[in-house]
Amino acid sequence: MKNYLFIDTETTGFAKGGLCVQDGQARVCQIAAILANENREIIGEFSTLIKPEGWTISESAQKVHGITIKDCIKYGLEQKKAMDI
C-alpha cells in the first residue's frame, strides 16, 4: 500500500528573486503535514508555528493567513526542531 505526504506552509511574505538565503527573504512561519494511505485514511498529522529568528511577518501576509509574530513567539517551535519532526 502506498502512502502520501501532503505538506502546506504559510510564509512571512513573498519570496525574493535570487538567493534562497538573503536578508529580507520570506521565511516559513507555519508548517503542516498529513500522511495518508491510498485509501485516503489519515495515518498521522502535524502542524506548528515557527519561532522567529530575527524575522517578522509582513502585514499583507498576516491579512492572508492571520498568523501574527506574537503567535509565533508564544506557540512556535524552533525551526530546526519543527523540521526534525
Short mmCIF file of the N, C-alpha and C atoms (twelve columns), coordinates in Angstrom:
data_MODEL
# 
_entry.id   MODEL 
# 
loop_
_atom_site.group_PDB 
_atom_site.id 
_atom_site.type_symbol 
_atom_site.label_atom_id 
_atom_site.label_alt_id 
_atom_site.label_comp_id 
_atom_site.label_asym_id 
_atom_site.label_seq_id 
_atom_site.Cartn_x 
_atom_site.Cartn_y 
_atom_site.Cartn_z 
_atom_site.pdbx_PDB_model_num 
ATOM 1   N N  . MET A 1  0.848  -1.184 0.000  1 
ATOM 2   C CA . MET A 1  0.000  0.000  0.000  1 
ATOM 3   C C  . MET A 1  0.893  1.247  0.000  1 
ATOM 4   N N  . LYS A 2  0.556  2.204  -0.815 1 
ATOM 5   C CA . LYS A 2  1.324  3.441  -0.898 1 
ATOM 6   C C  . LYS A 2  0.833  4.459  0.116  1 
ATOM 7   N N  . ASN A 3  1.773  5.257  0.614  1 
ATOM 8   C CA . ASN A 3  1.451  6.376  1.492  1 
ATOM 9   C C  . ASN A 3  1.789  7.671  0.775  1 
ATOM 10  N N  . TYR A 4  1.064  8.736  1.128  1 
ATOM 11  C CA . TYR A 4  1.258  10.041 0.517  1 
ATOM 12  C C  . TYR A 4  1.403  11.092 1.605  1 
ATOM 13  N N  . LEU A 5  2.382  11.976 1.423  1 
ATOM 14  C CA . LEU A 5  2.614  13.053 2.374  1 
ATOM 15  C C  . LEU A 5  2.206  14.377 1.727  1 
ATOM 16  N N  . PHE A 6  1.268  15.073 2.360  1 
ATOM 17  C CA . PHE A 6  0.807  16.372 1.896  1 
ATOM 18  C C  . PHE A 6  1.368  17.430 2.841  1 
ATOM 19  N N  . ILE A 7  2.011  18.452 2.282  1 
ATOM 20  C CA . ILE A 7  2.640  19.490 3.090  1 
ATOM 21  C C  . ILE A 7  2.082  20.844 2.693  1 
ATOM 22  N N  . ASP A 8  1.820  21.698 3.687  1 
ATOM 23  C CA . ASP A 8  1.350  23.061 3.451  1 
ATOM 24  C C  . ASP A 8  2.164  23.994 4.335  1 
ATOM 25  N N  . THR A 9  2.498  25.152 3.804  1 
ATOM 26  C CA . THR A 9  3.222  26.146 4.594  1 
ATOM 27  C C  . THR A 9  2.549  27.501 4.489  1 
ATOM 28  N N  . GLU A 10 2.814  28.328 5.472  1 
ATOM 29  C CA . GLU A 10 2.481  29.750 5.425  1 
ATOM 30  C C  . GLU A 10 3.805  30.483 5.596  1 
ATOM 31  N N  . THR A 11 3.923  31.631 4.947  1 
ATOM 32  C CA . THR A 11 5.193  32.346 4.964  1 
ATOM 33  C C  . THR A 11 5.033  33.776 5.468  1 
ATOM 34  N N  . THR A 12 6.184  34.412 5.650  1 
ATOM 35  C CA . THR A 12 6.214  35.786 6.164  1 
ATOM 36  C C  . THR A 12 5.942  36.817 5.079  1 
ATOM 37  N N  . GLY A 13 5.861  36.384 3.836  1 
ATOM 38  C CA . GLY A 13 5.620  37.278 2.700  1 
ATOM 39  C C  . GLY A 13 6.003  36.567 1.420  1 
ATOM 40  N N  . PHE A 14 6.147  37.323 0.341  1 
ATOM 41  C CA . PHE A 14 6.529  36.742 -0.946 1 
ATOM 42  C C  . PHE A 14 8.039  36.557 -1.027 1 
ATOM 43  N N  . ALA A 15 8.443  35.486 -1.697 1 
ATOM 44  C CA . ALA A 15 9.868  35.203 -1.881 1 
ATOM 45  C C  . ALA A 15 10.500 36.251 -2.789 1 
ATOM 46  N N  . LYS A 16 11.740 36.602 -2.485 1 
ATOM 47  C CA . LYS A 16 12.531 37.484 -3.338 1 
ATOM 48  C C  . LYS A 16 13.248 36.637 -4.381 1 
ATOM 49  N N  . GLY A 17 13.550 37.238 -5.511 1 
ATOM 50  C CA . GLY A 17 14.357 36.546 -6.505 1 
ATOM 51  C C  . GLY A 17 15.791 36.416 -6.015 1 
ATOM 52  N N  . GLY A 18 16.543 35.541 -6.628 1 
ATOM 53  C CA . GLY A 18 17.947 35.388 -6.256 1 
ATOM 54  C C  . GLY A 18 18.151 34.284 -5.246 1 
ATOM 55  N N  . LEU A 19 19.064 34.514 -4.339 1 
ATOM 56  C CA . LEU A 19 19.451 33.503 -3.362 1 
ATOM 57  C C  . LEU A 19 18.328 33.182 -2.388 1 
ATOM 58  N N  . CYS A 20 18.249 31.909 -1.999 1 
ATOM 59  C CA . CYS A 20 17.249 31.498 -1.003 1 
ATOM 60  C C  . CYS A 20 17.567 32.069 0.367  1 
ATOM 61  N N  . VAL A 21 18.855 32.195 0.676  1 
ATOM 62  C CA . VAL A 21 19.275 32.724 1.970  1 
ATOM 63  C C  . VAL A 21 19.827 34.132 1.736  1 
ATOM 64  N N  . GLN A 22 19.023 35.122 2.107  1 
ATOM 65  C CA . GLN A 22 19.429 36.516 1.996  1 
ATOM 66  C C  . GLN A 22 18.567 37.343 2.947  1 
ATOM 67  N N  . ASP A 23 19.059 38.499 3.349  1 
ATOM 68  C CA . ASP A 23 18.298 39.380 4.222  1 
ATOM 69  C C  . ASP A 23 16.959 39.711 3.587  1 
ATOM 70  N N  . GLY A 24 15.908 39.652 4.378  1 
ATOM 71  C CA . GLY A 24 14.586 40.012 3.906  1 
ATOM 72  C C  . GLY A 24 13.874 38.936 3.108  1 
ATOM 73  N N  . GLN A 25 14.518 37.760 2.925  1 
ATOM 74  C CA . GLN A 25 13.868 36.675 2.189  1 
ATOM 75  C C  . GLN A 25 12.687 36.150 2.997  1 
ATOM 76  N N  . ALA A 26 11.628 35.752 2.321  1 
ATOM 77  C CA . ALA A 26 10.460 35.191 3.002  1 
ATOM 78  C C  . ALA A 26 10.860 33.938 3.779  1 
ATOM 79  N N  . ARG A 27 10.251 33.759 4.919  1 
ATOM 80  C CA . ARG A 27 10.524 32.592 5.778  1 
ATOM 81  C C  . ARG A 27 9.235  31.829 6.033  1 
ATOM 82  N N  . VAL A 28 9.362  30.554 6.323  1 
ATOM 83  C CA . VAL A 28 8.211  29.743 6.719  1 
ATOM 84  C C  . VAL A 28 7.869  30.104 8.159  1 
ATOM 85  N N  . CYS A 29 6.602  30.470 8.399  1 
ATOM 86  C CA . CYS A 29 6.180  30.788 9.766  1 
ATOM 87  C C  . CYS A 29 5.205  29.742 10.311 1 
ATOM 88  N N  . GLN A 30 4.752  28.834 9.443  1 
ATOM 89  C CA . GLN A 30 3.880  27.736 9.860  1 
ATOM 90  C C  . GLN A 30 4.047  26.607 8.878  1 
ATOM 91  N N  . ILE A 31 4.079  25.375 9.378  1 
ATOM 92  C CA . ILE A 31 4.162  24.199 8.510  1 
ATOM 93  C C  . ILE A 31 3.190  23.146 9.032  1 
ATOM 94  N N  . ALA A 32 2.538  22.476 8.092  1 
ATOM 95  C CA . ALA A 32 1.601  21.403 8.443  1 
ATOM 96  C C  . ALA A 32 1.801  20.254 7.469  1 
ATOM 97  N N  . ALA A 33 1.526  19.045 7.931  1 
ATOM 98  C CA . ALA A 33 1.670  17.868 7.078  1 
ATOM 99  C C  . ALA A 33 0.626  16.825 7.476  1 
ATOM 100 N N  . ILE A 34 0.160  16.109 6.466  1 
ATOM 101 C CA . ILE A 34 -0.747 14.979 6.682  1 
ATOM 102 C C  . ILE A 34 -0.170 13.794 5.920  1 
ATOM 103 N N  . LEU A 35 -0.049 12.662 6.593  1 
ATOM 104 C CA . LEU A 35 0.368  11.415 5.970  1 
ATOM 105 C C  . LEU A 35 -0.873 10.547 5.822  1 
ATOM 106 N N  . ALA A 36 -1.171 10.161 4.573  1 
ATOM 107 C CA . ALA A 36 -2.380 9.361  4.309  1 
ATOM 108 C C  . ALA A 36 -2.002 8.182  3.422  1 
ATOM 109 N N  . ASN A 37 -2.823 7.136  3.497  1 
ATOM 110 C CA . ASN A 37 -2.586 5.988  2.619  1 
ATOM 111 C C  . ASN A 37 -3.450 6.125  1.367  1 
ATOM 112 N N  . GLU A 38 -3.297 5.178  0.458  1 
ATOM 113 C CA . GLU A 38 -4.018 5.273  -0.816 1 
ATOM 114 C C  . GLU A 38 -5.527 5.123  -0.664 1 
ATOM 115 N N  . ASN A 39 -5.979 4.699  0.500  1 
ATOM 116 C CA . ASN A 39 -7.415 4.639  0.785  1 
ATOM 117 C C  . ASN A 39 -7.931 5.922  1.419  1 
ATOM 118 N N  . ARG A 40 -7.074 6.950  1.420  1 
ATOM 119 C CA . ARG A 40 -7.389 8.270  1.969  1 
ATOM 120 C C  . ARG A 40 -7.580 8.267  3.487  1 
ATOM 121 N N  . GLU A 41 -7.025 7.264  4.147  1 
ATOM 122 C CA . GLU A 41 -7.065 7.208  5.604  1 
ATOM 123 C C  . GLU A 41 -5.861 7.958  6.145  1 
ATOM 124 N N  . ILE A 42 -6.089 8.823  7.113  1 
ATOM 125 C CA . ILE A 42 -5.000 9.602  7.704  1 
ATOM 126 C C  . ILE A 42 -4.223 8.722  8.673  1 
ATOM 127 N N  . ILE A 43 -2.923 8.668  8.455  1 
ATOM 128 C CA . ILE A 43 -2.024 7.891  9.309  1 
ATOM 129 C C  . ILE A 43 -1.439 8.780  10.401 1 
ATOM 130 N N  . GLY A 44 -1.143 10.009 10.043 1 
ATOM 131 C CA . GLY A 44 -0.583 10.954 11.002 1 
ATOM 132 C C  . GLY A 44 -0.706 12.369 10.481 1 
ATOM 133 N N  . GLU A 45 -0.648 13.316 11.403 1 
ATOM 134 C CA . GLU A 45 -0.702 14.720 11.013 1 
ATOM 135 C C  . GLU A 45 0.101  15.559 11.989 1 
ATOM 136 N N  . PHE A 46 0.561  16.712 11.498 1 
ATOM 137 C CA . PHE A 46 1.419  17.587 12.280 1 
ATOM 138 C C  . PHE A 46 1.211  19.018 11.818 1 
ATOM 139 N N  . SER A 47 1.194  19.950 12.754 1 
ATOM 140 C CA . SER A 47 1.117  21.372 12.416 1 
ATOM 141 C C  . SER A 47 1.776  22.168 13.533 1 
ATOM 142 N N  . THR A 48 2.584  23.154 13.160 1 
ATOM 143 C CA . THR A 48 3.192  24.022 14.161 1 
ATOM 144 C C  . THR A 48 3.532  25.378 13.566 1 
ATOM 145 N N  . LEU A 49 3.547  26.359 14.424 1 
ATOM 146 C CA . LEU A 49 4.102  27.656 14.078 1 
ATOM 147 C C  . LEU A 49 5.604  27.575 14.279 1 
ATOM 148 N N  . ILE A 50 6.346  28.476 13.639 1 
ATOM 149 C CA . ILE A 50 7.803  28.519 13.756 1 
ATOM 150 C C  . ILE A 50 8.200  29.749 14.560 1 
ATOM 151 N N  . LYS A 51 9.034  29.533 15.590 1 
ATOM 152 C CA . LYS A 51 9.529  30.635 16.411 1 
ATOM 153 C C  . LYS A 51 10.461 31.503 15.575 1 
ATOM 154 N N  . PRO A 52 10.237 32.826 15.550 1 
ATOM 155 C CA . PRO A 52 11.056 33.701 14.707 1 
ATOM 156 C C  . PRO A 52 12.509 33.768 15.164 1 
ATOM 157 N N  . GLU A 53 13.385 33.836 14.178 1 
ATOM 158 C CA . GLU A 53 14.820 34.003 14.426 1 
ATOM 159 C C  . GLU A 53 15.275 35.248 13.670 1 
ATOM 160 N N  . GLY A 54 14.814 36.421 14.135 1 
ATOM 161 C CA . GLY A 54 15.216 37.675 13.534 1 
ATOM 162 C C  . GLY A 54 14.349 38.138 12.378 1 
ATOM 163 N N  . TRP A 55 13.249 37.454 12.095 1 
ATOM 164 C CA . TRP A 55 12.366 37.876 11.015 1 
ATOM 165 C C  . TRP A 55 11.023 38.340 11.568 1 
ATOM 166 N N  . THR A 56 10.277 39.038 10.725 1 
ATOM 167 C CA . THR A 56 8.925  39.477 11.060 1 
ATOM 168 C C  . THR A 56 7.975  39.003 9.966  1 
ATOM 169 N N  . ILE A 57 6.691  39.165 10.199 1 
ATOM 170 C CA . ILE A 57 5.676  38.777 9.223  1 
ATOM 171 C C  . ILE A 57 5.081  40.047 8.629  1 
ATOM 172 N N  . SER A 58 5.072  40.136 7.302  1 
ATOM 173 C CA . SER A 58 4.536  41.335 6.655  1 
ATOM 174 C C  . SER A 58 3.035  41.481 6.942  1 
ATOM 175 N N  . GLU A 59 2.562  42.717 6.928  1 
ATOM 176 C CA . GLU A 59 1.130  42.964 7.157  1 
ATOM 177 C C  . GLU A 59 0.275  42.269 6.114  1 
ATOM 178 N N  . SER A 60 0.736  42.268 4.864  1 
ATOM 179 C CA . SER A 60 -0.044 41.627 3.802  1 
ATOM 180 C C  . SER A 60 -0.154 40.116 4.033  1 
ATOM 181 N N  . ALA A 61 0.919  39.486 4.505  1 
ATOM 182 C CA . ALA A 61 0.870  38.053 4.800  1 
ATOM 183 C C  . ALA A 61 -0.057 37.784 5.981  1 
ATOM 184 N N  . GLN A 62 -0.008 38.623 7.006  1 
ATOM 185 C CA . GLN A 62 -0.895 38.458 8.166  1 
ATOM 186 C C  . GLN A 62 -2.354 38.530 7.748  1 
ATOM 187 N N  . LYS A 63 -2.669 39.405 6.796  1 
ATOM 188 C CA . LYS A 63 -4.054 39.527 6.317  1 
ATOM 189 C C  . LYS A 63 -4.507 38.263 5.603  1 
ATOM 190 N N  . VAL A 64 -3.578 37.572 4.956  1 
ATOM 191 C CA . VAL A 64 -3.912 36.352 4.224  1 
ATOM 192 C C  . VAL A 64 -4.117 35.176 5.176  1 
ATOM 193 N N  . HIS A 65 -3.138 34.930 6.074  1 
ATOM 194 C CA . HIS A 65 -3.210 33.719 6.903  1 
ATOM 195 C C  . HIS A 65 -3.567 33.965 8.362  1 
ATOM 196 N N  . GLY A 66 -3.545 35.203 8.821  1 
ATOM 197 C CA . GLY A 66 -3.959 35.508 10.195 1 
ATOM 198 C C  . GLY A 66 -2.941 35.169 11.270 1 
ATOM 199 N N  . ILE A 67 -1.726 34.792 10.887 1 
ATOM 200 C CA . ILE A 67 -0.686 34.439 11.865 1 
ATOM 201 C C  . ILE A 67 0.090  35.701 12.218 1 
ATOM 202 N N  . THR A 68 0.237  35.949 13.518 1 
ATOM 203 C CA . THR A 68 0.994  37.117 13.962 1 
ATOM 204 C C  . THR A 68 2.349  36.699 14.521 1 
ATOM 205 N N  . ILE A 69 3.251  37.650 14.585 1 
ATOM 206 C CA . ILE A 69 4.568  37.383 15.155 1 
ATOM 207 C C  . ILE A 69 4.432  36.996 16.629 1 
ATOM 208 N N  . LYS A 70 3.454  37.593 17.329 1 
ATOM 209 C CA . LYS A 70 3.212  37.238 18.737 1 
ATOM 210 C C  . LYS A 70 2.804  35.773 18.859 1 
ATOM 211 N N  . ASP A 71 1.968  35.287 17.933 1 
ATOM 212 C CA . ASP A 71 1.578  33.871 17.939 1 
ATOM 213 C C  . ASP A 71 2.802  32.971 17.774 1 
ATOM 214 N N  . CYS A 72 3.673  33.344 16.834 1 
ATOM 215 C CA . CYS A 72 4.870  32.534 16.561 1 
ATOM 216 C C  . CYS A 72 5.812  32.512 17.763 1 
ATOM 217 N N  . ILE A 73 5.966  33.659 18.413 1 
ATOM 218 C CA . ILE A 73 6.820  33.735 19.600 1 
ATOM 219 C C  . ILE A 73 6.249  32.871 20.721 1 
ATOM 220 N N  . LYS A 74 4.945  32.974 20.945 1 
ATOM 221 C CA . LYS A 74 4.304  32.283 22.065 1 
ATOM 222 C C  . LYS A 74 4.150  30.773 21.831 1 
ATOM 223 N N  . TYR A 75 3.748  30.379 20.624 1 
ATOM 224 C CA . TYR A 75 3.386  28.983 20.375 1 
ATOM 225 C C  . TYR A 75 4.345  28.224 19.452 1 
ATOM 226 N N  . GLY A 76 5.275  28.924 18.815 1 
ATOM 227 C CA . GLY A 76 6.117  28.298 17.801 1 
ATOM 228 C C  . GLY A 76 7.224  27.422 18.352 1 
ATOM 229 N N  . LEU A 77 7.660  26.501 17.522 1 
ATOM 230 C CA . LEU A 77 8.835  25.681 17.799 1 
ATOM 231 C C  . LEU A 77 10.026 26.298 17.085 1 
ATOM 232 N N  . GLU A 78 11.236 26.025 17.583 1 
ATOM 233 C CA . GLU A 78 12.425 26.440 16.858 1 
ATOM 234 C C  . GLU A 78 12.403 25.762 15.484 1 
ATOM 235 N N  . GLN A 79 12.895 26.456 14.469 1 
ATOM 236 C CA . GLN A 79 12.828 25.949 13.103 1 
ATOM 237 C C  . GLN A 79 13.441 24.564 12.961 1 
ATOM 238 N N  . LYS A 80 14.623 24.345 13.526 1 
ATOM 239 C CA . LYS A 80 15.282 23.036 13.404 1 
ATOM 240 C C  . LYS A 80 14.438 21.939 14.010 1 
ATOM 241 N N  . LYS A 81 13.854 22.195 15.183 1 
ATOM 242 C CA . LYS A 81 13.025 21.175 15.837 1 
ATOM 243 C C  . LYS A 81 11.792 20.856 14.981 1 
ATOM 244 N N  . ALA A 82 11.169 21.894 14.445 1 
ATOM 245 C CA . ALA A 82 9.986  21.681 13.597 1 
ATOM 246 C C  . ALA A 82 10.343 20.852 12.368 1 
ATOM 247 N N  . MET A 83 11.473 21.148 11.732 1 
ATOM 248 C CA . MET A 83 11.874 20.403 10.541 1 
ATOM 249 C C  . MET A 83 12.300 18.978 10.889 1 
ATOM 250 N N  . ASP A 84 12.901 18.775 12.064 1 
ATOM 251 C CA . ASP A 84 13.271 17.431 12.501 1 
ATOM 252 C C  . ASP A 84 12.028 16.552 12.682 1 
ATOM 253 N N  . ILE A 85 10.976 17.150 13.232 1 
ATOM 254 C CA . ILE A 85 9.728  16.397 13.438 1 
ATOM 255 C C  . ILE A 85 9.145  15.992 12.110 1 
# 
